[in-house]
């Protein structure tokens, strides 16, 4: 797909991997709408890249509908959707409190929140974008649109405490092929990226020693990934029409240990 002149929606576009992707798309002449909860950062990024912020909570159907309506009124129907909004939490399935020794369980509401955000929220944006893309005229090869989702290496090697996060990200991997098959007759492609450990605001509060220890575990290159490296793969997934139904790790050969 030729990117120049297309319209794109990037969820989580106010920060980190989404922000870098929004910047890279805008640099290619794409009209970008950021869907994000963070109004202040979203507006700042949108102003810098000549895009718009559509303040949205991807866990809320009405909020996402309003954001798509706003994005389409400003930029036209999107041909590109990049889903980056997401987060994790950390609880053992069942464990002992370090101080008191009391047995504690993973709080189910905390588990549900991660599932509702990472997988249900992502799928909500996919269905609404795909329905919109179906109204577009086909390009070369009959292509109408492309969707890039963000999973995590935790989908395959989730660590201690990551039951909710890892299973939500495994679900992103699990939907790639069936959704690509659902949309194949409409010329809409679907791929997912499984990032390793990336230097984003997610790690802003981590101590330098923690970042160094994480970097030391990466076989090569021995550092955290940079958001522009994620953006580069996301853009290749958009450009390359033969890229479809794939889940790709981007991790410097990292395989996460149990903790
Ligand atoms: N950074 C990493 O090392 C890493 C590794 C693997 C996977 N990931 C995944 O990549 C994605 C982006 O991570 P990041 O590091 O850029 O994080 P980040 O915290 O820098 O950015 C996430 C953005 O999503 C937005 N967001 C959160 N909940 C939202 C909601 N309900 N509705 C709309 N927007 C919402 C936040 O406001 C934020 O701007 C996440 O899905 C994360 O799980 C990150």
Coordinates of C-alpha atoms and ligand atoms in Angstrom, one line a residue:
X1 CA 0.0 0.0 0.0
X2 CA 1.3 3.4 -0.9
X3 CA 1.1 5.4 2.4
X4 CA 1.2 8.9 1.1
X5 CA -2.2 10.6 1.3
X6 CA -3.8 7.7 3.3
X7 CA -5.6 8.3 6.6
X8 CA -4.6 6.3 9.7
X9 CA -5.9 5.8 13.3
X10 CA -3.3 5.0 15.9
X11 CA -4.6 4.0 19.3
X12 CA -2.3 4.7 22.2
X13 CA -0.7 7.3 19.9
X14 CA 0.1 9.8 22.6
X15 CA 3.1 7.8 24.0
X16 CA 5.7 5.2 23.3
X17 CA 5.3 2.8 20.5
X18 CA 2.1 4.4 19.2
X19 CA 3.6 7.8 19.3
X20 CA 6.6 6.7 17.3
X21 CA 4.3 5.0 14.8
X22 CA 2.1 8.1 14.5
X23 CA 5.2 10.2 13.9
X24 CA 6.6 7.8 11.2
X25 CA 3.2 7.6 9.4
X26 CA 2.9 11.4 9.4
X27 CA 6.5 11.7 8.0
X28 CA 5.3 9.6 5.1
X29 CA 2.4 12.0 4.3
X30 CA -0.3 10.0 6.2
X31 CA -3.1 11.9 7.9
X32 CA -3.1 10.6 11.4
X33 CA -5.7 10.5 14.2
X34 CA -4.5 9.6 17.7
X35 CA -7.0 7.7 19.9
X36 CA -5.8 8.1 23.5
X37 CA -6.9 8.9 27.0
X38 CA -4.0 11.3 27.6
X39 CA -5.4 14.6 26.3
X40 CA -2.3 16.7 27.1
X41 CA 0.3 14.5 25.5
X42 CA -2.1 13.5 22.7
X43 CA -2.7 17.1 21.7
X44 CA 1.0 18.0 21.9
X45 CA 2.0 15.0 19.6
X46 CA -0.9 15.7 17.2
X47 CA 0.1 19.4 16.9
X48 CA 3.7 18.4 16.1
X49 CA 2.8 16.0 13.4
X50 CA -0.1 17.9 11.9
X51 CA -2.6 15.2 13.1
X52 CA -5.6 15.3 15.4
X53 CA -6.2 13.8 18.9
X54 CA -9.6 12.1 19.2
X55 CA -9.7 11.6 23.0
X56 CA -11.0 8.1 23.5
X57 CA -11.1 5.3 26.0
X58 CA -10.9 2.1 23.9
X59 CA -12.7 0.1 26.7
X60 CA -15.8 2.3 26.0
X61 CA -17.9 1.6 22.9
X62 CA -19.6 5.1 22.7
X63 CA -16.2 6.8 23.2
X64 CA -14.6 4.8 20.4
X65 CA -17.6 5.5 18.0
X66 CA -17.3 9.2 18.7
X67 CA -13.5 9.1 18.0
X68 CA -14.0 7.2 14.7
X69 CA -16.7 9.8 13.7
X70 CA -14.4 12.6 14.5
X71 CA -11.3 11.1 12.8
X72 CA -13.3 10.4 9.6
X73 CA -14.9 13.8 9.5
X74 CA -11.4 15.4 9.7
X75 CA -9.2 13.0 7.7
X76 CA -11.6 10.8 5.7
X77 CA -12.1 7.0 6.2
X78 CA -8.9 5.4 7.5
X79 CA -7.1 2.8 5.5
X80 CA -4.7 2.1 8.3
X81 CA -5.4 1.1 11.9
X82 CA -2.5 0.6 14.3
X83 CA -3.5 -0.6 17.8
X84 CA -1.0 0.3 20.5
X85 CA -3.2 1.2 23.5
X86 CA -2.6 -1.3 26.3
X87 CA -1.0 -2.0 29.6
X88 CA -0.1 -4.7 32.0
X89 CA -0.3 -5.5 35.7
X90 CA 1.5 -7.9 38.0
X91 CA -0.1 -10.4 40.5
X92 CA 0.7 -14.0 41.1
X93 CA -2.2 -16.4 40.4
X94 CA -2.0 -17.3 44.1
X95 CA 0.9 -16.5 46.4
X96 CA 2.2 -15.7 49.8
X97 CA 2.4 -12.1 51.0
X98 CA 6.2 -11.4 51.5
X99 CA 5.7 -9.7 54.9
X100 CA 2.8 -11.5 56.5
X101 CA 2.9 -14.9 54.8
X102 CA -0.8 -14.7 54.1
X103 CA -2.1 -16.5 51.1
X104 CA -3.4 -14.1 48.4
X105 CA -5.1 -14.6 45.1
X106 CA -5.0 -12.7 41.8
X107 CA -7.8 -10.1 42.1
X108 CA -10.3 -11.0 39.4
X109 CA -11.3 -7.4 38.7
X110 CA -7.7 -6.6 38.0
X111 CA -7.6 -9.6 35.6
X112 CA -10.8 -8.4 33.9
X113 CA -9.5 -4.9 33.4
X114 CA -6.5 -6.0 31.5
X115 CA -8.5 -8.4 29.3
X116 CA -11.1 -5.6 28.6
X117 CA -8.4 -3.1 27.6
X118 CA -5.8 -5.2 25.7
X119 CA -8.0 -7.7 23.9
X120 CA -11.6 -6.5 23.9
X121 CA -10.5 -2.9 23.4
X122 CA -8.2 -3.8 20.5
X123 CA -10.9 -6.0 18.9
X124 CA -13.5 -3.2 19.3
X125 CA -11.3 -0.9 17.2
X126 CA -10.6 -3.6 14.7
X127 CA -14.3 -4.3 14.0
X128 CA -15.2 -0.6 13.6
X129 CA -12.2 0.2 11.4
X130 CA -12.7 -2.9 9.2
X131 CA -16.4 -2.0 8.7
X132 CA -15.4 1.5 7.6
X133 CA -12.5 0.2 5.4
X134 CA -15.1 -2.0 3.5
X135 CA -16.7 1.2 2.2
X136 CA -13.4 2.3 0.5
X137 CA -12.6 1.8 -3.2
X138 CA -10.1 -1.0 -3.6
X139 CA -6.5 -0.2 -4.5
X140 CA -4.0 -2.3 -6.5
X141 CA -4.5 -6.1 -5.8
X142 CA -8.0 -5.2 -4.4
X143 CA -6.5 -3.9 -1.2
X144 CA -8.7 -1.8 1.0
X145 CA -7.0 -1.5 4.3
X146 CA -4.5 -2.8 6.8
X147 CA -4.5 -3.4 10.6
X148 CA -1.5 -3.7 12.8
X149 CA -1.9 -5.0 16.4
X150 CA 0.5 -4.9 19.3
X151 CA 0.9 -8.1 21.3
X152 CA 4.1 -8.8 23.3
X153 CA 6.7 -11.5 23.7
X154 CA 4.8 -12.2 26.9
X155 CA 2.2 -13.9 24.6
X156 CA 4.8 -16.7 24.2
X157 CA 7.0 -16.5 27.2
X158 CA 5.0 -14.7 29.9
X159 CA 6.7 -14.3 33.2
X160 CA 5.7 -14.7 36.8
X161 CA 2.9 -12.3 37.7
X162 CA 1.8 -11.8 34.0
X163 CA -1.2 -14.2 33.8
X164 CA -3.5 -11.4 32.8
X165 CA -1.1 -9.5 30.5
X166 CA 0.3 -12.6 28.8
X167 CA -3.1 -14.2 28.2
X168 CA -4.4 -10.9 26.8
X169 CA -1.4 -10.6 24.4
X170 CA -1.7 -14.3 23.4
X171 CA -5.3 -13.5 22.4
X172 CA -4.0 -10.8 20.1
X173 CA -1.8 -13.4 18.5
X174 CA -4.7 -15.8 18.4
X175 CA -7.0 -13.4 16.5
X176 CA -4.5 -12.5 13.7
X177 CA -5.2 -15.4 11.4
X178 CA -9.0 -15.7 11.9
X179 CA -9.5 -12.0 11.5
X180 CA -7.2 -11.9 8.4
X181 CA -9.4 -14.7 7.0
X182 CA -12.6 -12.9 7.9
X183 CA -11.4 -9.9 6.0
X184 CA -9.6 -11.5 3.1
X185 CA -12.4 -11.0 0.6
X186 CA -12.5 -7.3 1.4
X187 CA -8.8 -6.8 0.8
X188 CA -8.0 -5.9 4.5
X189 CA -4.8 -7.3 5.9
X190 CA -4.1 -8.0 9.6
X191 CA -0.7 -8.5 11.3
X192 CA 0.7 -8.3 14.8
X193 CA 4.0 -7.3 16.4
X194 CA 5.3 -9.0 19.5
X195 CA 7.7 -6.4 21.0
X196 CA 10.4 -7.5 23.4
X197 CA 11.5 -4.8 25.9
X198 CA 11.3 -1.3 24.5
X199 CA 12.5 2.0 26.0
X200 CA 9.2 3.8 26.3
X201 CA 7.5 5.9 29.0
X202 CA 6.3 2.6 30.4
X203 CA 9.9 2.3 31.8
X204 CA 10.2 6.0 32.6
X205 CA 10.3 5.4 36.4
X206 CA 12.6 2.3 36.2
X207 CA 16.0 2.8 37.8
X208 CA 19.1 2.8 35.5
X209 CA 20.2 -0.5 37.1
X210 CA 16.9 -2.1 36.2
X211 CA 17.2 -1.0 32.6
X212 CA 20.8 -2.2 32.5
X213 CA 19.8 -5.6 33.8
X214 CA 17.0 -5.9 31.3
X215 CA 19.4 -4.9 28.5
X216 CA 22.0 -7.4 29.6
X217 CA 19.5 -10.3 29.0
X218 CA 19.0 -9.4 25.3
X219 CA 21.3 -11.6 23.1
X220 CA 21.9 -8.9 20.5
X221 CA 21.9 -6.0 20.3
X222 CA 22.5 -5.6 24.1
X223 CA 20.0 -2.8 24.7
X224 CA 16.3 -2.1 25.0
X225 CA 14.4 -1.6 21.7
X226 CA 13.8 1.9 20.5
X227 CA 10.2 3.0 19.6
X228 CA 11.3 4.0 16.1
X229 CA 12.4 0.3 15.5
X230 CA 8.8 -0.8 16.3
X231 CA 7.4 2.0 14.0
X232 CA 9.7 0.8 11.2
X233 CA 8.2 -2.7 11.3
X234 CA 4.6 -1.4 11.7
X235 CA 5.1 0.7 8.5
X236 CA 6.6 -2.2 6.6
X237 CA 3.5 -4.3 7.6
X238 CA 1.4 -1.4 6.1
X239 CA 3.4 -1.0 2.9
X240 CA 4.0 -4.6 2.0
X241 CA 0.8 -6.0 0.5
X242 CA 2.0 -9.6 0.8
X243 CA 2.4 -9.2 4.6
X244 CA -0.8 -10.8 6.0
X245 CA -1.8 -13.0 8.9
X246 CA 1.6 -12.8 10.5
X247 CA 2.7 -12.4 14.2
X248 CA 6.3 -11.2 14.3
X249 CA 8.6 -11.0 17.3
X250 CA 10.8 -7.9 17.5
X251 CA 13.0 -8.6 20.4
X252 CA 16.8 -8.9 19.7
X253 CA 16.4 -12.7 20.1
X254 CA 15.2 -12.2 23.8
X255 CA 13.4 -15.2 25.4
X256 CA 12.0 -14.2 28.8
X257 CA 12.8 -16.3 31.8
X258 CA 10.3 -17.2 34.5
X259 CA 10.9 -13.9 36.3
Ligands
LIG1 N1 7.3 -1.0 26.0 C1 7.5 -2.3 25.9 O1 8.5 -2.8 26.3 C2 6.4 -3.2 25.4 C3 6.7 -4.5 25.2 C4 5.7 -5.4 24.7 C5 4.5 -4.9 24.4 N2 4.2 -3.6 24.6 C6 2.8 -3.1 24.3 O2 2.9 -2.0 23.4 C7 1.8 -1.2 23.6 C8 2.3 0.3 23.8 O3 3.2 0.3 25.0 P1 4.1 1.5 25.3 O4 5.4 1.0 25.9 O5 4.2 2.4 24.1 O6 3.2 2.2 26.5 P2 2.9 3.7 26.8 O7 2.4 3.6 28.2 O8 4.1 4.6 26.5 O9 1.7 4.1 25.8 C9 0.5 3.5 25.9 C10 -0.6 4.5 25.5 O10 -1.9 3.9 25.5 C11 -2.8 4.8 26.1 N3 -3.9 4.1 26.7 C12 -3.9 3.3 27.8 N4 -5.2 2.8 28.0 C13 -6.0 3.4 27.1 C14 -7.4 3.3 26.8 N5 -8.2 2.6 27.6 N6 -7.9 4.0 25.8 C15 -7.0 4.8 25.0 N7 -5.7 4.9 25.2 C16 -5.2 4.2 26.2 C17 -2.0 5.6 27.2 O11 -2.6 6.8 27.5 C18 -0.6 5.7 26.5 O12 -0.6 7.0 25.8 C19 1.0 -1.7 24.8 O13 0.0 -2.5 24.3 C20 2.1 -2.6 25.5 O14 1.5 -3.7 26.2 C21 5.1 -2.7 25.1

